[in-house]
Coordinates of C-alpha atoms in Angstrom, one line a residue:
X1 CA 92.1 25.1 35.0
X2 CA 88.6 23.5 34.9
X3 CA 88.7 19.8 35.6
X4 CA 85.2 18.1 34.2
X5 CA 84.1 15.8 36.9
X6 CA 82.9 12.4 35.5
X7 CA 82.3 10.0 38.5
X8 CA 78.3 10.0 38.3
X9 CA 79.0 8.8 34.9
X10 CA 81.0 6.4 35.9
X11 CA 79.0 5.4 38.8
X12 CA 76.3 4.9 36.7
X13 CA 77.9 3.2 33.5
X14 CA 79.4 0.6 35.6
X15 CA 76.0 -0.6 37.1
X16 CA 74.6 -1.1 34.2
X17 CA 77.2 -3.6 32.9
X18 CA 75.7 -6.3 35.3
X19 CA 72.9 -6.9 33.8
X20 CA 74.1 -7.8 30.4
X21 CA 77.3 -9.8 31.5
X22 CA 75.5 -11.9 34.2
X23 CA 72.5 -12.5 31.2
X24 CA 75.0 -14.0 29.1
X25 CA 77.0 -15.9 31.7
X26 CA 73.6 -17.7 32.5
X27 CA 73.3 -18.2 29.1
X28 CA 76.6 -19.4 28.0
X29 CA 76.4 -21.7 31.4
X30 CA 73.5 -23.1 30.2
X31 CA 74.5 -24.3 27.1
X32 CA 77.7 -25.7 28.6
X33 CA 75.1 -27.6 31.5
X34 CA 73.5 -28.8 28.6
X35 CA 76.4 -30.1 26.5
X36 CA 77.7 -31.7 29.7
X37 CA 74.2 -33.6 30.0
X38 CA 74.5 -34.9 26.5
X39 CA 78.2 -35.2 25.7
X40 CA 77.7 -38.8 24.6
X41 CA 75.4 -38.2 22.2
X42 CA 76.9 -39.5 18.7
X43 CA 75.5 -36.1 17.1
X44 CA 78.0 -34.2 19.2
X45 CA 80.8 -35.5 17.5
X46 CA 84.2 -34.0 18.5
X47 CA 81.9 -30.7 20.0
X48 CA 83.9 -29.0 23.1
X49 CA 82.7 -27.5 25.5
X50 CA 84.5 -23.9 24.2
X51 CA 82.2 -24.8 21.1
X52 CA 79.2 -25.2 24.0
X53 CA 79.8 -21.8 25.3
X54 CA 80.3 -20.1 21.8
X55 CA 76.9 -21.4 21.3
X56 CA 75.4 -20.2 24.4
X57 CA 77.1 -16.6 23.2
X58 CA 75.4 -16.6 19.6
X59 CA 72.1 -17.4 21.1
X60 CA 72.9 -14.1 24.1
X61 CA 73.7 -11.9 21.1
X62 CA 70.0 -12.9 19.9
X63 CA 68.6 -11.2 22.4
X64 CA 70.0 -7.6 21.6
X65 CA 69.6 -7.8 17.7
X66 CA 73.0 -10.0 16.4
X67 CA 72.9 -13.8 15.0
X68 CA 74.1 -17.0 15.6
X69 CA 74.9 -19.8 13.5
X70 CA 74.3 -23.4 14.5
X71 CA 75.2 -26.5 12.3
X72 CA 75.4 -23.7 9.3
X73 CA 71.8 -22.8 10.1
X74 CA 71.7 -18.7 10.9
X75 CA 69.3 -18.2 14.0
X76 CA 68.2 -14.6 14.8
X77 CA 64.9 -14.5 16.7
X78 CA 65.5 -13.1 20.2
X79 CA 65.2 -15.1 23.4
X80 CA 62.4 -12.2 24.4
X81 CA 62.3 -13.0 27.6
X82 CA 65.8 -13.1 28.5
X83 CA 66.2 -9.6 26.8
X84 CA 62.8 -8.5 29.0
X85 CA 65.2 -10.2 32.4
X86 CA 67.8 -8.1 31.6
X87 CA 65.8 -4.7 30.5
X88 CA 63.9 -4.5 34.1
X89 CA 67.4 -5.8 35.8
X90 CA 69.0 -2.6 34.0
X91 CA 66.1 -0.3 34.6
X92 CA 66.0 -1.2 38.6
X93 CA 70.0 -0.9 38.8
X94 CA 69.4 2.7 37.3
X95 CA 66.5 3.8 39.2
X96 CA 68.6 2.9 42.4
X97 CA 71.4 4.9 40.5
X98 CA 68.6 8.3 40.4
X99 CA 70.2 8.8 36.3
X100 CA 69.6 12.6 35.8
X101 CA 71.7 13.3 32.7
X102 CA 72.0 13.1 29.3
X103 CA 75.8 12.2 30.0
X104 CA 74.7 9.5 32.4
X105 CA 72.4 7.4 29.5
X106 CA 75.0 8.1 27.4
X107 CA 77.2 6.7 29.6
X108 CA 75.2 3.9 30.4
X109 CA 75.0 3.2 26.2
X110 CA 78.6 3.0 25.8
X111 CA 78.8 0.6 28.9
X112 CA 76.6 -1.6 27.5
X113 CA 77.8 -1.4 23.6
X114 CA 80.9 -2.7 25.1
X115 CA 79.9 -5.4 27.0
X116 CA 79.0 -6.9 24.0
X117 CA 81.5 -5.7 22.0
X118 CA 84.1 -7.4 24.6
X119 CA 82.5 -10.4 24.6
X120 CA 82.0 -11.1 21.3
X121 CA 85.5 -10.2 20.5
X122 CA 87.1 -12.9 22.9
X123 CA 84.6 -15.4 21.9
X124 CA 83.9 -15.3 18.7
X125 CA 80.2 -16.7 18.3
X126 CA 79.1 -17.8 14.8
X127 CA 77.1 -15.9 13.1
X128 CA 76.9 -11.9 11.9
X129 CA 76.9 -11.0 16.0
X130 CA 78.2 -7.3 15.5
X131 CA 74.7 -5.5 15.0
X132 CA 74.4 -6.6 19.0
X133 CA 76.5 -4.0 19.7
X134 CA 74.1 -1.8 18.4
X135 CA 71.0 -3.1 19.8
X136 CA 72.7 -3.0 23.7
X137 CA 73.6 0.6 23.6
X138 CA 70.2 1.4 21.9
X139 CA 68.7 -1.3 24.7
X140 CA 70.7 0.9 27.5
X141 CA 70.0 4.0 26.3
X142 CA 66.5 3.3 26.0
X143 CA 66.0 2.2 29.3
X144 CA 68.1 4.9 31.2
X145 CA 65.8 7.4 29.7
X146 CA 62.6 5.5 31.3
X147 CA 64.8 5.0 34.2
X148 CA 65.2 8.8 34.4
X149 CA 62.2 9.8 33.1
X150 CA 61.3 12.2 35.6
X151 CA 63.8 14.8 35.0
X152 CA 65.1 13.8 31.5
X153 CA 61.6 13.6 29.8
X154 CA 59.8 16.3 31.8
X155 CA 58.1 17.9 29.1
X156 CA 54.5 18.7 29.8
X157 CA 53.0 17.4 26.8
X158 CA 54.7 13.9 27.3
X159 CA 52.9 14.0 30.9
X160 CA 49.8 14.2 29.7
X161 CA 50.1 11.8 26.6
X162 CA 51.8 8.9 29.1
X163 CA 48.9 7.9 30.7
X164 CA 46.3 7.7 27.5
X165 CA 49.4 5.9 26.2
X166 CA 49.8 3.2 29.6
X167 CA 45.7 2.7 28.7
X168 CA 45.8 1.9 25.5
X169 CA 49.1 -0.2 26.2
X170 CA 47.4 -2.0 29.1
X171 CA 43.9 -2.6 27.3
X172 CA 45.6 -4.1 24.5
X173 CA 47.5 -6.4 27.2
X174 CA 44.5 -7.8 28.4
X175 CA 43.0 -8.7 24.7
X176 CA 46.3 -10.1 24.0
X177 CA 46.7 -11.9 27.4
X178 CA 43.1 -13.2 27.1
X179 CA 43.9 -14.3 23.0
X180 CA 46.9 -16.4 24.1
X181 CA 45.0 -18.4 27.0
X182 CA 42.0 -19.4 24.4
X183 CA 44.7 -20.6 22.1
X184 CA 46.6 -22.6 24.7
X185 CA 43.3 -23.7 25.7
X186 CA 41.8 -24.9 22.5
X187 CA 45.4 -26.4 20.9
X188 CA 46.3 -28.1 24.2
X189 CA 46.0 -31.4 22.7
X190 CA 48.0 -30.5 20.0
X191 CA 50.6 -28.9 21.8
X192 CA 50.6 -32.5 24.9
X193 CA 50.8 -34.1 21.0
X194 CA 53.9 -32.6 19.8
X195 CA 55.6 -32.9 22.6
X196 CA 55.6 -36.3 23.3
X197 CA 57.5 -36.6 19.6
X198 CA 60.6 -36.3 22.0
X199 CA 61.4 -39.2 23.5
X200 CA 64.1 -37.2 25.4
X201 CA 62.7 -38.8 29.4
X202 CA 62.4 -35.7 32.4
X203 CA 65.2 -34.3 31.7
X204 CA 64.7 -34.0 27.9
X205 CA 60.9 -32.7 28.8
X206 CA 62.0 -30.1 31.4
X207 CA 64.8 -28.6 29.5
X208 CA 62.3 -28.7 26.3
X209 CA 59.6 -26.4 28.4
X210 CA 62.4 -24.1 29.9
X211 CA 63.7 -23.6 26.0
X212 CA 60.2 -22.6 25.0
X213 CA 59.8 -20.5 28.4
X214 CA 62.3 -18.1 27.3
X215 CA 60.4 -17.2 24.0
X216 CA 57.1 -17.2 25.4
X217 CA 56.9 -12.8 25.2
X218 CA 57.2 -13.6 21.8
X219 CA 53.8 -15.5 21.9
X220 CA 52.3 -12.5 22.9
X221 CA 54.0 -10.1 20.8
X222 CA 52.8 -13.0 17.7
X223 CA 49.4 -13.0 19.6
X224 CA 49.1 -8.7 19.8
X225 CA 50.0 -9.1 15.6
X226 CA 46.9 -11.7 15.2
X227 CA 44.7 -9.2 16.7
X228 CA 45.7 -6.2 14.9
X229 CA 45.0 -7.7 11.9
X230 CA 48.8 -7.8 10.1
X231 CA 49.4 -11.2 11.5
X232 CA 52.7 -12.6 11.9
X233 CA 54.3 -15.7 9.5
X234 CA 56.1 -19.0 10.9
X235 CA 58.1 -19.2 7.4
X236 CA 57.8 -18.0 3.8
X237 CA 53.9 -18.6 2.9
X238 CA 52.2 -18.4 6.0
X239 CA 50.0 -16.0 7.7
X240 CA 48.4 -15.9 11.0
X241 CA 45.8 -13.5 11.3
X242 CA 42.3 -12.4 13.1
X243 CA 41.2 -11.7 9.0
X244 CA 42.1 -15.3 8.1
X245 CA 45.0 -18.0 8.3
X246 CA 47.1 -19.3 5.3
X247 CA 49.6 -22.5 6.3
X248 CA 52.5 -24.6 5.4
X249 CA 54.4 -27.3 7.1
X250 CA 55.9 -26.1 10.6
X251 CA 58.1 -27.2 12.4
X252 CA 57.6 -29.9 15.6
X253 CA 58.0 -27.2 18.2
X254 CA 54.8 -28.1 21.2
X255 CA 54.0 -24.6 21.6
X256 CA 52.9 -23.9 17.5
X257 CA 50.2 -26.3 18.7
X258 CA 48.1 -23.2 19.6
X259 CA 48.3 -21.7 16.2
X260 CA 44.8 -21.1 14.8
X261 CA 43.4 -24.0 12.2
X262 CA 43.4 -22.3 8.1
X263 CA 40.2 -20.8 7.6
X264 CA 38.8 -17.3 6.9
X265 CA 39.8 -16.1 10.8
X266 CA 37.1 -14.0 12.4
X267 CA 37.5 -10.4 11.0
X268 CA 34.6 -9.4 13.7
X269 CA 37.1 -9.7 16.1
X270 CA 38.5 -6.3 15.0
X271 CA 34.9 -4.7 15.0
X272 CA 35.2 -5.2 18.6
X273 CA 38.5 -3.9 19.0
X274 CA 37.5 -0.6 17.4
X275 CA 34.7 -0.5 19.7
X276 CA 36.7 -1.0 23.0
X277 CA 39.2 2.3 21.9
X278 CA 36.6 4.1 20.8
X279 CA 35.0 3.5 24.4
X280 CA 38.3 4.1 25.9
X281 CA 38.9 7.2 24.1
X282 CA 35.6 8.4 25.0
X283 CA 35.6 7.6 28.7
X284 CA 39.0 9.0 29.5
X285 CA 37.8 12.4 27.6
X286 CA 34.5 12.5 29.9
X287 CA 37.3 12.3 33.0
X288 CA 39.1 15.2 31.5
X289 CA 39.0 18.7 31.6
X290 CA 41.2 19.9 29.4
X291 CA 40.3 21.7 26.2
X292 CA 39.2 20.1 22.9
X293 CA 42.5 20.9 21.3
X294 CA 45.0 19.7 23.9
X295 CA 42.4 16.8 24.4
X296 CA 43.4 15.8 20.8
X297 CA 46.7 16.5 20.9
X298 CA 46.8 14.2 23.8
X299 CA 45.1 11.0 22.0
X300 CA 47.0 11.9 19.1
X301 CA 50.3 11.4 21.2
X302 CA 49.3 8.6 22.9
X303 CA 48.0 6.7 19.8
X304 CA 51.8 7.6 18.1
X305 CA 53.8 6.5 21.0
X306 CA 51.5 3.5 20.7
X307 CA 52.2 1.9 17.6
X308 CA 55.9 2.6 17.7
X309 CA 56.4 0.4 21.1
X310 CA 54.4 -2.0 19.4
X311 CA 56.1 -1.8 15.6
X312 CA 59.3 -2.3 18.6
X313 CA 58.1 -5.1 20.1
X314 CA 57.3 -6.8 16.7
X315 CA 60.8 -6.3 15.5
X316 CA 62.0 -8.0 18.7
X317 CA 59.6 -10.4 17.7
X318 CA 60.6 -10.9 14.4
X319 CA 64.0 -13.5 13.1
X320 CA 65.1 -16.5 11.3
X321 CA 64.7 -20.0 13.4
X322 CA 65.9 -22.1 10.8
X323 CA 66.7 -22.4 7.1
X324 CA 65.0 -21.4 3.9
X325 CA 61.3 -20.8 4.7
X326 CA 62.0 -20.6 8.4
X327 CA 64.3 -17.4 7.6
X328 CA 61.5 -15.5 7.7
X329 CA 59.0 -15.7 11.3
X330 CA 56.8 -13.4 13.1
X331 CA 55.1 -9.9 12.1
X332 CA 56.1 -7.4 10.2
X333 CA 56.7 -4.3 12.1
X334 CA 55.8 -1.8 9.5
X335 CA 52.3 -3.0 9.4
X336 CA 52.0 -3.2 12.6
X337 CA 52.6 0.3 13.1
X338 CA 50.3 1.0 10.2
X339 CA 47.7 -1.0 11.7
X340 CA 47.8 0.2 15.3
X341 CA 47.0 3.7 14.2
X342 CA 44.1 2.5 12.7
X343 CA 42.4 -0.1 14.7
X344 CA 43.8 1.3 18.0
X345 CA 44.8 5.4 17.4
X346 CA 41.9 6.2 15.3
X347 CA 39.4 5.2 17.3
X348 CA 40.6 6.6 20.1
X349 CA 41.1 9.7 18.5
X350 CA 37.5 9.5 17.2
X351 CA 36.1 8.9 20.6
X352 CA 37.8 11.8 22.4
X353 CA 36.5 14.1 19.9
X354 CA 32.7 13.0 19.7
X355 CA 32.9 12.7 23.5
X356 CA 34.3 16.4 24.8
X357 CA 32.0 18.8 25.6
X358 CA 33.3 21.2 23.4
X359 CA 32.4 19.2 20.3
X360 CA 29.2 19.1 22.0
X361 CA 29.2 23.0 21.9
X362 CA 30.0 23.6 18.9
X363 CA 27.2 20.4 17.2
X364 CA 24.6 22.3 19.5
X365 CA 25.5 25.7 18.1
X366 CA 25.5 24.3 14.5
X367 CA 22.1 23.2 15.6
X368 CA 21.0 26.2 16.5
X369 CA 21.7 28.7 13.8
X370 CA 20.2 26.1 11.5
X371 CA 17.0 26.1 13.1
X372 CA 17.9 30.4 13.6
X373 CA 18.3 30.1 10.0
X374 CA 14.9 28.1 9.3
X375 CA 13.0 30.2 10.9
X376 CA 14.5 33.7 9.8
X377 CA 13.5 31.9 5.7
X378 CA 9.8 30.6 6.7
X379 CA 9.7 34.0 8.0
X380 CA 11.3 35.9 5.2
X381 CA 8.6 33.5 3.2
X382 CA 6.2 34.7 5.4
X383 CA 6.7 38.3 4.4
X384 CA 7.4 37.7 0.9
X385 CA 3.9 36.0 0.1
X386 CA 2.2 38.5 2.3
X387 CA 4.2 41.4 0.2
X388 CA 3.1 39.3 -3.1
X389 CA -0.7 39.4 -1.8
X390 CA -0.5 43.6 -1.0
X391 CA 0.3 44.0 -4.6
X392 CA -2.5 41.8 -6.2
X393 CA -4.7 43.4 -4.2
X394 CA -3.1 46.6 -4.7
X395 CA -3.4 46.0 -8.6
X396 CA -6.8 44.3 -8.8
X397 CA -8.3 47.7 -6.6
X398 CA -6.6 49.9 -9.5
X399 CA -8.2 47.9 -12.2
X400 CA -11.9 48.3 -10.4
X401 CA -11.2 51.6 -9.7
X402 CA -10.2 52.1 -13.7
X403 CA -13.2 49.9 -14.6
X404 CA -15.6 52.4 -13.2
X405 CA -14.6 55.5 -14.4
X406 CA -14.8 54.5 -17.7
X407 CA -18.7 52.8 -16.7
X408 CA -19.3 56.3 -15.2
X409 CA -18.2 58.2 -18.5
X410 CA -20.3 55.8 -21.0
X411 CA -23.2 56.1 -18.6
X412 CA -22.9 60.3 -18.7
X413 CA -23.3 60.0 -22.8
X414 CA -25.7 57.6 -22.6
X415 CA -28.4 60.5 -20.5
X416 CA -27.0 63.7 -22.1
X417 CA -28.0 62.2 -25.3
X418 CA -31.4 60.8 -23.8
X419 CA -32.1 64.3 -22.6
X420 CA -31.4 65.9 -25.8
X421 CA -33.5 63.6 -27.3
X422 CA -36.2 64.4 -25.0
X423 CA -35.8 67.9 -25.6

């Protein structure tokens, strides 16, 4: 009898529960750390602990796509960089691990769903928490694929997309990167202004930065939306975009200090944008040597694979921080996939074609027969008017010739008569 052999699975699947359980032990920790700081505090009430750590589990499930509920208020926007902690902690257990098969991600997406699953059960955080049991095994799966992407996603045509793709990911960093710094730059005073609202002493301040810290990839995902052009909202009515801003009341949090004043934005900005990936696209094609057609295949790849990470990050980026109009805060992730393929996969597309030699060819050959073609009707015209001259001349000759017989005829009359006459 054929017994299946299962232990690489399991090998596997059980690393990659240490990530997620030690991310929400830190979590739920914290919250207790926290509640032990301030137990005094009249707005505690008759708060426990237990209740402390429930809380610090609603605000874990965030990360992986679930909600909390705190004071009757449903929160759902991720700690980003919490779920980016445990991601790379995941994706350097696996790679350690060498993951080879489909089993083994599989594996490793079970292991994971059930981490949550386990812990949400005996817990029982407020809030709808279940869809985090969807988002860890999709978060596992995900990353044991990258963790294994040399022999799991060996296909030739996603070799040659990845590193158009890492480009037009990394490029996009750096205008992102660079966006952010202006904004903390030029909002600084607003954001030292908000914070000193809280009269909460050191140990207030401190724990006020650290609970800002662990959103801050969501700055950059907001920031990547500004750029794109889509823009992301802080609650129902507002807009934050490079194209122009549109405002309401927010709420005292330091950080929204950097958001851009109303106005009409600076829709130039995007201009530019189109003109970095159309370089890009253009410069990587000039390094190239493949063919016209794989060439475009290639950009058209990397382009696709680019808005989708970045329509993913936007829904990471995207939740509820507080009630009514703060049920609805940061970018849209449809439009941001609409609008990467045209301000970022377009251009690039566009620039690898003008660029390749073959298009090259082919403009210089279309050049050619057109001045071929020219030429071959002057000289057709050429021929034609000469042709058109032959037979003018050709007819004017037969009317003198005509003309002269008939002068010769009357002229014959004219002296047989005058000789008869002189006879």
């Amino acid at each position: 009898m054929k017994t299946i052999d299962l232990s690489r699975e399991v090998v596997v699947a059980r690393a990659a529960i240490a990530p997620p359980f030690f991310a929400w032990l830190a979590m739920a920790v914290s919250a207790i750390v926290v509640y032990t700081l301030t137990a005094s505090a009249p707005p505690l009430g008759a708060t426990t602990w237990q209740d402390a750590a429930r809380l610090g589990t609603g605000w874990w499930m965030t990360t992986l796509g679930g909600a909390t509920s705190i004071g009757g208020v449903s929160v759902s926007l991720a700690p980003s960089l919490i779920l980016l902690v445990m991601v790379y902690s995941t994706h350097a257990v696996l790679r350690r691990r060498q993951v080879a098969t489909w089993n083994e991600v599989a594996g490793v997406a079970v292991a994971q769903g059930c981490v949550v699953a386990l812990i949400g059960v005996l817990l029982q955080p407020g809030g709808a928490w279940w869809p985090a049991i969807f988002g860890g095994a999709a978060a596992g799966a995900l990353t044991a694929m990258w963790a294994g992407r040399e022999t799991l996603l060996a296909w030739p045509w996603l070799g040659r997309a990845f590193p158009r793709t890492r480009l037009l990911l990394s490029a996009l960093g750096v205008m992102t990167t660079a966006a952010v710094l202006v904004a903390c730059v030029t909002g600084w005073s607003r954001i030292t202004q908000i914070h000193g609202y809280y009269l909460a002493g050191a140990a207030g301040s401190i724990g006020l930065i650290l609970l800002q810290l662990v959103y801050l990839p969501t700055v950059f995902i907001w920031a990547m939306a500004w750029l794109l052009g889509p823009g992301f909202a802080v609650g129902q009515g507002t807009n934050f975009s490079v194209l122009g801003v549109e405002s309401a009341p927010l709420p005292a949090i330091p950080l929204l200090g950097a958001l851009p004043a109303v106005g009409n934005g600076y829709p130039w900005l995007l201009a530019v944008i189109v003109v970095v990936f159309l370089t890009l696209g253009a410069v990587t094609t000039r390094r190239a040597v493949t063919a016209l057609r794989d060439a475009l295949v290639d950009a058209a790849l990397a382009a696709l694979f680019t808005a989708v990470i970045l329509a993913v990050l936007a829904a990471v980026g995207t939740g509820a921080i507080g009630p009514e109009r703060l049920a609805l805060t940061g970018p849209v992730p449809a439009y941001v996939f609409g609008c990467a393929l045209l301000i970022v996969g377009l251009p690039f597309l566009i620039g690898t074609l003008l660029i390749h030699p073959e298009t090259w060819q082919f403009l210089q050959g279309k050049r050619s027969e057109l001045f071929r073609r020219r030429e071959q009707a002057a000289q057709e015209a050429e021929e034609a008017a000469a042709a058109g001259d032959a037979v003018v001349l050709g007819d004017a000759a037969t009317n003198d010739l005509a003309g002269g017989g008939v002068l010769k005829s009357e002229t014959a009359s004219v002296l047989k008569v005058d000789g008869a006459d002189r006879v």
